[in-house]
Short mmCIF file of C-alpha atoms and ligand atoms in Angstrom, two decimals:
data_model
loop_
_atom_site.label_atom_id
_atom_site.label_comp_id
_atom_site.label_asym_id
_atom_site.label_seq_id
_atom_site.Cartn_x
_atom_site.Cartn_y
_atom_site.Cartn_z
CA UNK R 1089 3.62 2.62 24.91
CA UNK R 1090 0.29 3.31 22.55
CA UNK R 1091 3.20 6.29 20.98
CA UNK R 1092 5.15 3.24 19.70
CA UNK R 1093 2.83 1.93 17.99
CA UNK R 1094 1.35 5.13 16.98
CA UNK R 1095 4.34 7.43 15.66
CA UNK R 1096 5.99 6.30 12.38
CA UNK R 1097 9.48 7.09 13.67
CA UNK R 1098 8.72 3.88 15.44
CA UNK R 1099 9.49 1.78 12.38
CA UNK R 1100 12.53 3.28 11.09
CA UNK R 1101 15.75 1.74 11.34
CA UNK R 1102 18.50 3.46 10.19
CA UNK R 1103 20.12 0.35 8.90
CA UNK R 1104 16.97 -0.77 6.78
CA UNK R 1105 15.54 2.23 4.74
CA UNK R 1106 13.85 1.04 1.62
CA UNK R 1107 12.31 4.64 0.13
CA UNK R 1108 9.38 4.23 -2.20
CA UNK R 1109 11.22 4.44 -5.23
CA UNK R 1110 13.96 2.64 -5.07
CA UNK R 1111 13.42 -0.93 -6.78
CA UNK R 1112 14.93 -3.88 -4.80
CA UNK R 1113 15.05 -7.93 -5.17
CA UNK R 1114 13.38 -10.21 -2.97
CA UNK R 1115 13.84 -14.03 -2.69
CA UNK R 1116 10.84 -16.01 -1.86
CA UNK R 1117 11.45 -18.19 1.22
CA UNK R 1118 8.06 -19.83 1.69
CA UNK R 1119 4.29 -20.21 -0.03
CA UNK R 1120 1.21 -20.29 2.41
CA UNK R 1121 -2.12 -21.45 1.34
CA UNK R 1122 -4.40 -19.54 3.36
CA UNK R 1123 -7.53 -20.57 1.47
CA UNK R 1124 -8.43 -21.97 -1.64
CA UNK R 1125 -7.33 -19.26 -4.09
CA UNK R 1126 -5.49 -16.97 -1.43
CA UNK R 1127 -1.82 -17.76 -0.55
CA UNK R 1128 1.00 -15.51 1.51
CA UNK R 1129 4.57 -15.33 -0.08
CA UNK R 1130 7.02 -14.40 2.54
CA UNK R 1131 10.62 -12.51 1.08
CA UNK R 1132 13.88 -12.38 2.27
CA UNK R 1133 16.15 -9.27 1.36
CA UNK R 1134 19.78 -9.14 0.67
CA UNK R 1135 19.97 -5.97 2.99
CA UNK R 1136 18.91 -8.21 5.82
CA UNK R 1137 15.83 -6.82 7.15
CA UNK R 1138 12.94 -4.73 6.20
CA UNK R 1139 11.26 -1.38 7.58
CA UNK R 1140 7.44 0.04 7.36
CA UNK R 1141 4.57 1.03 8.45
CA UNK R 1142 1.94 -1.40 9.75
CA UNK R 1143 -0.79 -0.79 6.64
CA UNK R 1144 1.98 -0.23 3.92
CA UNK R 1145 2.34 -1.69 0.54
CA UNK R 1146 4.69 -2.29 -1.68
CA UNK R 1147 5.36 -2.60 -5.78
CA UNK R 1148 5.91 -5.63 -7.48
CA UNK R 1149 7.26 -5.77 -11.01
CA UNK R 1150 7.35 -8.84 -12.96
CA UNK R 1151 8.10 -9.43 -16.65
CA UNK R 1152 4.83 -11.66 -17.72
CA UNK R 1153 4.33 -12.78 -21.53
CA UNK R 1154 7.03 -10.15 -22.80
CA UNK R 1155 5.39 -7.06 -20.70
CA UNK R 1156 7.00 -5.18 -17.32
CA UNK R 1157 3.46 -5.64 -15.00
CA UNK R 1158 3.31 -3.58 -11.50
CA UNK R 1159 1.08 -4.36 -9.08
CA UNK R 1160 0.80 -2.93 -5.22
CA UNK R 1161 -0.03 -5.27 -2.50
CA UNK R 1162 -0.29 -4.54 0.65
CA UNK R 1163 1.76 -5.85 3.62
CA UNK R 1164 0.37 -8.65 5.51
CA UNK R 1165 3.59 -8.98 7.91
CA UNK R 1166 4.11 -6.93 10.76
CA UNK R 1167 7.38 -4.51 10.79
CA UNK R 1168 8.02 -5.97 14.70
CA UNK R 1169 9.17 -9.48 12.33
CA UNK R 1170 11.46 -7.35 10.42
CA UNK R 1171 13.70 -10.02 8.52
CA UNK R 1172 10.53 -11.55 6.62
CA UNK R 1173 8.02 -9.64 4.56
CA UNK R 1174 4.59 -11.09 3.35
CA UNK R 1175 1.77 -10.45 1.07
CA UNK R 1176 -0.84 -12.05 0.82
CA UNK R 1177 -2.47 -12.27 -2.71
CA UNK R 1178 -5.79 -13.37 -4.04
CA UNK R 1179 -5.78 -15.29 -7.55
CA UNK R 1180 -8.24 -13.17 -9.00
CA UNK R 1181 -10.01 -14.58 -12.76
CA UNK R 1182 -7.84 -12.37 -15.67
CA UNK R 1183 -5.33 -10.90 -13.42
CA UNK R 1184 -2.32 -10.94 -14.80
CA UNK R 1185 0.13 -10.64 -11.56
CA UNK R 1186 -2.00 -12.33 -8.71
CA UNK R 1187 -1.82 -15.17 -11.34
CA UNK R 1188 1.54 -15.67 -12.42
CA UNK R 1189 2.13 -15.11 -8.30
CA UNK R 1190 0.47 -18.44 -7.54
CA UNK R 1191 1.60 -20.23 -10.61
CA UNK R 1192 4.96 -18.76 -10.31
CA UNK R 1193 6.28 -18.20 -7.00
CA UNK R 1194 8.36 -20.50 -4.98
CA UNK R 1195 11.23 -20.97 -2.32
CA UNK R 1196 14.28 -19.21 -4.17
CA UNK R 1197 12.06 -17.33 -6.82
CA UNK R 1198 13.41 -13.33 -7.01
CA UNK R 1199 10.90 -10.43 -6.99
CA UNK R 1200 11.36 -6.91 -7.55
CA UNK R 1201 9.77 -4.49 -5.92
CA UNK R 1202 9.59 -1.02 -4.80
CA UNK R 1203 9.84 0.11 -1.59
CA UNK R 1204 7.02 0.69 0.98
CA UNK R 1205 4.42 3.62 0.52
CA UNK R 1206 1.07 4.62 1.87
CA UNK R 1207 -0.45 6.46 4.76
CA UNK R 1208 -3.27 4.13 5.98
CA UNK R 1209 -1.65 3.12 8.99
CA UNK R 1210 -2.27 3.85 12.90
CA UNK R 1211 0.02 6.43 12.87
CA UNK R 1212 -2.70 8.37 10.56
CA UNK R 1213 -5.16 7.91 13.08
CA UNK R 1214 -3.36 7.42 16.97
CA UNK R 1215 -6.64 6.13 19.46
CA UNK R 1216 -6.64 3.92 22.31
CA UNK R 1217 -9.38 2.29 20.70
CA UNK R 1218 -9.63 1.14 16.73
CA UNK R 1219 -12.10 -1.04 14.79
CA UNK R 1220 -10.88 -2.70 11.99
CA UNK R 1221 -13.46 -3.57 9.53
CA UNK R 1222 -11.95 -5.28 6.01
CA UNK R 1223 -14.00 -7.58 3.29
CA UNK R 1224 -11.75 -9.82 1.07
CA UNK R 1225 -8.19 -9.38 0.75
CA UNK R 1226 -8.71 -6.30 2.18
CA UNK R 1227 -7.68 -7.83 5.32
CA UNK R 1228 -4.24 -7.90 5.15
CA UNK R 1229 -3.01 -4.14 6.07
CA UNK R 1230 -5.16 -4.49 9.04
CA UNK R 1231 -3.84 -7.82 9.85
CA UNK R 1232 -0.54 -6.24 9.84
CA UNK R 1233 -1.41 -4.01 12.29
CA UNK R 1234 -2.97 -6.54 14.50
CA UNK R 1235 -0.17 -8.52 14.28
CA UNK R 1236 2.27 -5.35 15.38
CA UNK R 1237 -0.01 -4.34 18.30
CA UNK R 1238 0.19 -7.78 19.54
CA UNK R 1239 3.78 -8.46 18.86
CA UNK R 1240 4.44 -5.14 21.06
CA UNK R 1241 2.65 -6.23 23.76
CA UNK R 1242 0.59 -3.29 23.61
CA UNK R 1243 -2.72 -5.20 24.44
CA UNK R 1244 -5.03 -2.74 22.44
CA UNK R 1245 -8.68 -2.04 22.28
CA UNK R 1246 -9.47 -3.68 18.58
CA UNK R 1247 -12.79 -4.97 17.53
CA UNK R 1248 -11.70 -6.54 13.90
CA UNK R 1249 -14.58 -7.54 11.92
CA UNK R 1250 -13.67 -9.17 8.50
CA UNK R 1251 -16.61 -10.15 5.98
CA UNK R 1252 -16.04 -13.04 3.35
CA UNK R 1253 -18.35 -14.56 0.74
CA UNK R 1254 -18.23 -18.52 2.93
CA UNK R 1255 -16.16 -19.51 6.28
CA UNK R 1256 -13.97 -21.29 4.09
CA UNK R 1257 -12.99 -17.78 2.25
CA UNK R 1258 -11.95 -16.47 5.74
CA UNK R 1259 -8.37 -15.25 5.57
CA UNK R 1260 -6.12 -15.89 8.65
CA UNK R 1261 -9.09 -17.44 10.54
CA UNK R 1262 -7.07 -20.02 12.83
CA UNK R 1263 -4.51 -16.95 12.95
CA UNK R 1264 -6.76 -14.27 14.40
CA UNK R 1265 -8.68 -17.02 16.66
CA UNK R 1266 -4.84 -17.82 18.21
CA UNK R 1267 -4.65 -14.09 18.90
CA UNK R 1268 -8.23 -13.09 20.45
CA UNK R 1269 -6.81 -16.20 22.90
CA UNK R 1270 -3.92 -14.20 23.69
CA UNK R 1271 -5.78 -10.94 24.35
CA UNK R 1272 -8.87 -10.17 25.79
CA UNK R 1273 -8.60 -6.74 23.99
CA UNK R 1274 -8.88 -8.24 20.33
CA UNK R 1275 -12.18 -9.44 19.49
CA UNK R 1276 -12.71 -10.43 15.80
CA UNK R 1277 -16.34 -11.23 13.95
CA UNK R 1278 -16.34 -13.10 10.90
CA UNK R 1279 -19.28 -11.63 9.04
CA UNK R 1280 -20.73 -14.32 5.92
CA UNK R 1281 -22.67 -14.22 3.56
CA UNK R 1282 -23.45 -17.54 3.00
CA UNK R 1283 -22.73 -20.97 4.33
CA UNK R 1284 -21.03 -22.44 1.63
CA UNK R 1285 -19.99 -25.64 2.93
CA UNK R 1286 -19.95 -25.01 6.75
CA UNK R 1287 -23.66 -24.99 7.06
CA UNK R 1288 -22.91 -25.00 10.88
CA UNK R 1289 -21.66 -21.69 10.60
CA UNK R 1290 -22.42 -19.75 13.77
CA UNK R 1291 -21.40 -16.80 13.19
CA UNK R 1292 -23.42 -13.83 11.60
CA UNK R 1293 -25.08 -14.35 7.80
CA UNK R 1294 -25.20 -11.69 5.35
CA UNK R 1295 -23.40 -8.32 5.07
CA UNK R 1296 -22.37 -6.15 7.78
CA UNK R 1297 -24.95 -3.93 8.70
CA UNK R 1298 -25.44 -0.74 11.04
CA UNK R 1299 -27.56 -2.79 13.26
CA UNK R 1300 -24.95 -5.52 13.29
CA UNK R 1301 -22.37 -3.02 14.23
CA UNK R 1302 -24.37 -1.51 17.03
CA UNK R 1303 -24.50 -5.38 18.31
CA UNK R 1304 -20.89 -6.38 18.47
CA UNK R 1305 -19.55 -3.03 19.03
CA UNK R 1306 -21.87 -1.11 20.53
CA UNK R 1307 -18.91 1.62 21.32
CA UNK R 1308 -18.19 2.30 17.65
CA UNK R 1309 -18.51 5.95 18.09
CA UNK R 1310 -15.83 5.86 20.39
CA UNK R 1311 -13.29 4.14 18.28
CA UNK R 1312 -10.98 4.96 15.29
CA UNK R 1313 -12.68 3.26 12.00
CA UNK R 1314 -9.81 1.81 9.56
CA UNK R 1315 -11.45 0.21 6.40
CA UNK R 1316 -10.07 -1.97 3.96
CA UNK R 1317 -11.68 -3.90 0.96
CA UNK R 1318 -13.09 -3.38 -2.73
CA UNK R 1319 -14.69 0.05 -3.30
CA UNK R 1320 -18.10 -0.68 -2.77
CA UNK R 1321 -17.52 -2.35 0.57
CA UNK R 1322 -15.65 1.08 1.55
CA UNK R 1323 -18.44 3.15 0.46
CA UNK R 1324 -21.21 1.18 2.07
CA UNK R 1325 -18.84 1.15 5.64
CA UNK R 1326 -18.27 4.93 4.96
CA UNK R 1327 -22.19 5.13 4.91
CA UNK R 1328 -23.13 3.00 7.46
CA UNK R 1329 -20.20 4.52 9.89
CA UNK R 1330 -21.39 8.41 9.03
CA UNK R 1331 -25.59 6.84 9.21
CA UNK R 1332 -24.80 5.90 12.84
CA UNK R 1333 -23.25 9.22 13.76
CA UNK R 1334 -19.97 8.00 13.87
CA UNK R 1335 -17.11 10.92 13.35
CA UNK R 1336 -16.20 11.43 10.22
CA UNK R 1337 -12.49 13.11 11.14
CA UNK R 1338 -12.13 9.24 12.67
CA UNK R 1339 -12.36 7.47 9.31
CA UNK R 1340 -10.02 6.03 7.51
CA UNK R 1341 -10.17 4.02 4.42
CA UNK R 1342 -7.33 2.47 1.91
CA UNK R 1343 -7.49 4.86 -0.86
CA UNK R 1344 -6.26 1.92 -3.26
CA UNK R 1345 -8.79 0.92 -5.78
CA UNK R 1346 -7.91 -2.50 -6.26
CA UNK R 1347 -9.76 -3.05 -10.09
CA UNK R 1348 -8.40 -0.23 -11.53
CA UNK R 1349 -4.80 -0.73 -10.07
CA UNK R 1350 -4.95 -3.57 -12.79
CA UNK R 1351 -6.54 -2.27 -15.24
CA UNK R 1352 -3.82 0.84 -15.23
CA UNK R 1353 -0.65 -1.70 -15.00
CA UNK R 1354 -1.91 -3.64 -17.83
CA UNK R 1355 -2.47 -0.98 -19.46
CA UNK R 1356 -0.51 -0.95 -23.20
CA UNK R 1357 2.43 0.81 -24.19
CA UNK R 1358 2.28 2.10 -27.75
CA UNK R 1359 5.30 1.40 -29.83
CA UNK R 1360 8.54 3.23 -29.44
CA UNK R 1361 7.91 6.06 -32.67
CA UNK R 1362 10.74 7.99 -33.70
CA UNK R 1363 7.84 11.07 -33.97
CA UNK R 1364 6.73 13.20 -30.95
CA UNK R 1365 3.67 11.70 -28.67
CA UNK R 1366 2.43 15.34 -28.69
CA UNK R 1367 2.40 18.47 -30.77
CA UNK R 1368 3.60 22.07 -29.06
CA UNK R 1369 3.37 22.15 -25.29
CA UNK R 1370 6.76 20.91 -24.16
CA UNK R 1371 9.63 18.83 -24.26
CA UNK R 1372 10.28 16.25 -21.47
CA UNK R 1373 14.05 14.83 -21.27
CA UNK R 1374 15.45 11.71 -19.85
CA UNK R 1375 18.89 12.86 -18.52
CA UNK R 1376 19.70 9.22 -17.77
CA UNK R 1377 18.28 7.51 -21.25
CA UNK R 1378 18.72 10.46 -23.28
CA UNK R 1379 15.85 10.24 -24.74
CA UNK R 1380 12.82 12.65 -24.99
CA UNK R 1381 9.48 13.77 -26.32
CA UNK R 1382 6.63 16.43 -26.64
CA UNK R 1383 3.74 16.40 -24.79
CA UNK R 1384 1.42 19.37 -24.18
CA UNK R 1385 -0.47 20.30 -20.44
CA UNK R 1386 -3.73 17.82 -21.61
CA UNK R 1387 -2.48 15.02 -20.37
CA UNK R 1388 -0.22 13.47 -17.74
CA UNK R 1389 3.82 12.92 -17.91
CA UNK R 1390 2.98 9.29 -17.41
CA UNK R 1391 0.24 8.88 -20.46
CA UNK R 1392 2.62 11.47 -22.79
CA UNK R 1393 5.85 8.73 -22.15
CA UNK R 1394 3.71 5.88 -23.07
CA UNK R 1395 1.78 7.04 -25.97
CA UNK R 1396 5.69 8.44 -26.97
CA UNK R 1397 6.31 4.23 -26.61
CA UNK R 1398 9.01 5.41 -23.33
CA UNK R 1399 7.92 3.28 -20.56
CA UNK R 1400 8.01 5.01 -17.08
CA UNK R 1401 7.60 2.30 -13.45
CA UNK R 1402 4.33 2.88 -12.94
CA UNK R 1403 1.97 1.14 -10.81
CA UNK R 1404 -1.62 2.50 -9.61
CA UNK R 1405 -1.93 5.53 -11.93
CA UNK R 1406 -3.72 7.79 -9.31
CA UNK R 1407 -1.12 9.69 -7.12
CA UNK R 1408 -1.31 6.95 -4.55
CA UNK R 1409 1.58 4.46 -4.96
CA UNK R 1410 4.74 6.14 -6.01
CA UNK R 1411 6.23 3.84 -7.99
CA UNK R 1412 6.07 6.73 -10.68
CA UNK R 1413 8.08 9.14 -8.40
CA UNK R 1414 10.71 10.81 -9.77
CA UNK R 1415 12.97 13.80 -9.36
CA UNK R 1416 12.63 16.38 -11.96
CA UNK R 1417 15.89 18.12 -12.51
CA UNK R 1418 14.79 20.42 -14.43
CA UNK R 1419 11.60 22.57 -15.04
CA UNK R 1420 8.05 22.21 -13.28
CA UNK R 1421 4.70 20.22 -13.34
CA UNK R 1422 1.41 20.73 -11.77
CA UNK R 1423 0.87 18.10 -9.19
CA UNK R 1424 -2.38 17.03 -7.83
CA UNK R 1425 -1.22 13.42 -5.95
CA UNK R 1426 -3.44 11.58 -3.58
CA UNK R 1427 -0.82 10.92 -0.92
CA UNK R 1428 1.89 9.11 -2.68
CA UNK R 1429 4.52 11.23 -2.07
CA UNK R 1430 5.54 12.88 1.58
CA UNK R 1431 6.42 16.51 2.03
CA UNK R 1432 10.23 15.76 2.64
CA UNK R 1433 9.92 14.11 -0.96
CA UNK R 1434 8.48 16.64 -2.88
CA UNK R 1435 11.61 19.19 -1.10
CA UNK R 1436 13.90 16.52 -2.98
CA UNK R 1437 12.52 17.61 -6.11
CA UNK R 1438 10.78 14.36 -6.47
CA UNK R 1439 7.04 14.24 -8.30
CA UNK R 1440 4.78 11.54 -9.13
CA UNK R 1441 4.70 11.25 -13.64
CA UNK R 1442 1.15 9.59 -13.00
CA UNK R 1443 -1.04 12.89 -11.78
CA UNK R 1444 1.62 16.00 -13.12
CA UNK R 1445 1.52 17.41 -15.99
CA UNK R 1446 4.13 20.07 -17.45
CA UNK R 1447 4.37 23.75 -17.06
CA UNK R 1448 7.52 24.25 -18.45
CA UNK R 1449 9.88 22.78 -20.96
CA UNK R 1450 11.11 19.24 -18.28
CA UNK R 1451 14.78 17.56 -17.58
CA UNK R 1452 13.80 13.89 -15.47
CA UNK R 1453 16.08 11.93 -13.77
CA UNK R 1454 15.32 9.10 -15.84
FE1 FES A 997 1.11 5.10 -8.48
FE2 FES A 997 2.03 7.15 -9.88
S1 FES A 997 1.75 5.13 -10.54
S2 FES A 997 1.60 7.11 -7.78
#
């Protein structure tokens, strides 16, 4: 049973593929306030149901003030519910997308979005035994997983332990309280690190610590560590984790850096120019535009095309998301990705324009 859960075949249906890059609509069917500047949208799809990987995210695209914005969100929804899909999205201060989400998104509002990508799931890391350890937002691949174990009856070994700035900035806390009563195998700790206004808060105060580790879960070592939050809470956990001897090989942390995922969508495009981005090097053609421009080996496909004003889908700028992949029909690049893309992908001819850069003269399928 743990192999269901485990293998990523397990989430495949033949009637519901949605690859990476392929850009889809979704209607909004509902709004959830889970706190007060955190809310779940839940989509419908015209191709009736959806398939993933619990931990997967997907690509948004919205046009906001004039300009095409991407933005990757993880999936809060389990793929055992597989007509619904949710994310669950923090309004951050100056984020373009998370904002117009809240201010924009309703029942019947359209989305698109590219399909489902990433490799922090449990399929990365198969154990009998996990511990789930998110701050933030960062809560909401694990809570997908969570969700899927449950749904499939597998009655897992999970010790979840989610840290938020106050109780009341505790994501799904009715939620995961529901599901600890329906397993004795889930146990979750709400780690705070202040009161706020619950100043009968029970629970721990402060940040998660080794020594609070070794107090709820004093089996760590034993378990396989998925972490999920801003950068600085997955460096401390990496720390803490490989301070109390934990293995290393058992680690595994959402490679998605949040900050600069925003930075790098909001990044601007430079006017269309009639003139070459680059001098020398090569020439990159869009078979499907017909248009084209220079670039040389410096830089990536992805910064060439805009600085050429040629916008490419682009999303998280590091090799992680895919919403840059495409095939290149024509010539080669130099690839260094940071899991975006799977093996049977790259076969296809497909690269990601955000980490390759051009060792030949290129034809794109764009
Ligand atoms: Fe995310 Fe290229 S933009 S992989």
């Amino acid at each position: 049973m743990l192999d269901r859960f485990c293998s990523a075949s397990t989430w495949e249906r033949a009637d519901a593929q949605w690859p990476s890059h392929e850009q889809r609509m979704l209607t909004c069917m509902r709004v959830c306030a889970e706190t007060h500047d955190v809310r779940t949208f839940v989509f419908s799809t015209r191709e009736g149901h959806f398939s993933f990987e619990p931990g997967q995210f997907i690509t948004v695209s919205a046009e906001i003030d004039g300009k095409e914005v991407s933005r990757c969100y993880t999936i809060s929804s389990p793929p055992t519910r597989p007509y619904t899909l949710s994310i669950t999205v923090k309004r951050t201060p100056g984020g373009v997308m998370s904002n117009w989400l809240h201010e924009n998104m309703r029942e019947g509002v359209e989305l698109k979005a590219f399909g489902p990508s990433g490799v922090f799931t449990p399929s990365s890391g198969p154990a009998a035994k996990s511990l789930y350890l998110s701050a933030g937002s960062g809560v909401t691949p694990l809570m997908s997983m969570t969700r899927a174990a449950l749904d499939l009856g597998l009655n897992r070994d999970i010790v979840f332990i989610h840290s938020a700035r106050t109780p009341e900035d505790i994501i799904f806390r009715i939620e995961l309280s529901n599901l600890c009563a329906l397993s004795d195998k889930l146990r979750v700790v709400h780690v705070c690190e202040a009161l706020g206004s619950e100043p009968d808060w029970s629970g721990p105060v402060g940040r998660l610590s080794l020594d609070l580790l070794k107090e709820h879960v004093p089996d760590y070592r034993e378990r396989e560590a998925f972490i999920c939050g801003p950068g600085g809470y997955m460096d401390a956990c990496r720390k803490m984790l490989a301070d109390g001897g934990h293995d290393p090989a058992r680690y595994h942390q959402e490679s998605f850096n949040f900050a600069e995922t925003v930075e790098c969508a909001e990044a601007p495009v430079a006017e269309a120019s009639a003139e070459p981005a680059a001098q020398g090097g090569f020439t990159v053609q869009l078979a499907r535009s017909g248009r084209s421009f220079t670039m040389d080996a410096s830089q990536t496909v992805l910064v060439a095309a805009r600085k050429a004003g040629v916008p490419l889908p682009s999303s998280c700028s590091q090799g992680i998301c895919g919403t840059c992949k495409t095939k290149v029909l024509e010539g080669s690049v130099d690839m260094k990705h940071n899991g975006g893309i799977r093996p049977r992908e790259i076969e296809k001819g497909m690269r990601l324009m955000c980490c390759s850069r051009p060792t030949s003269n290129l034809v794109l399928d764009l």
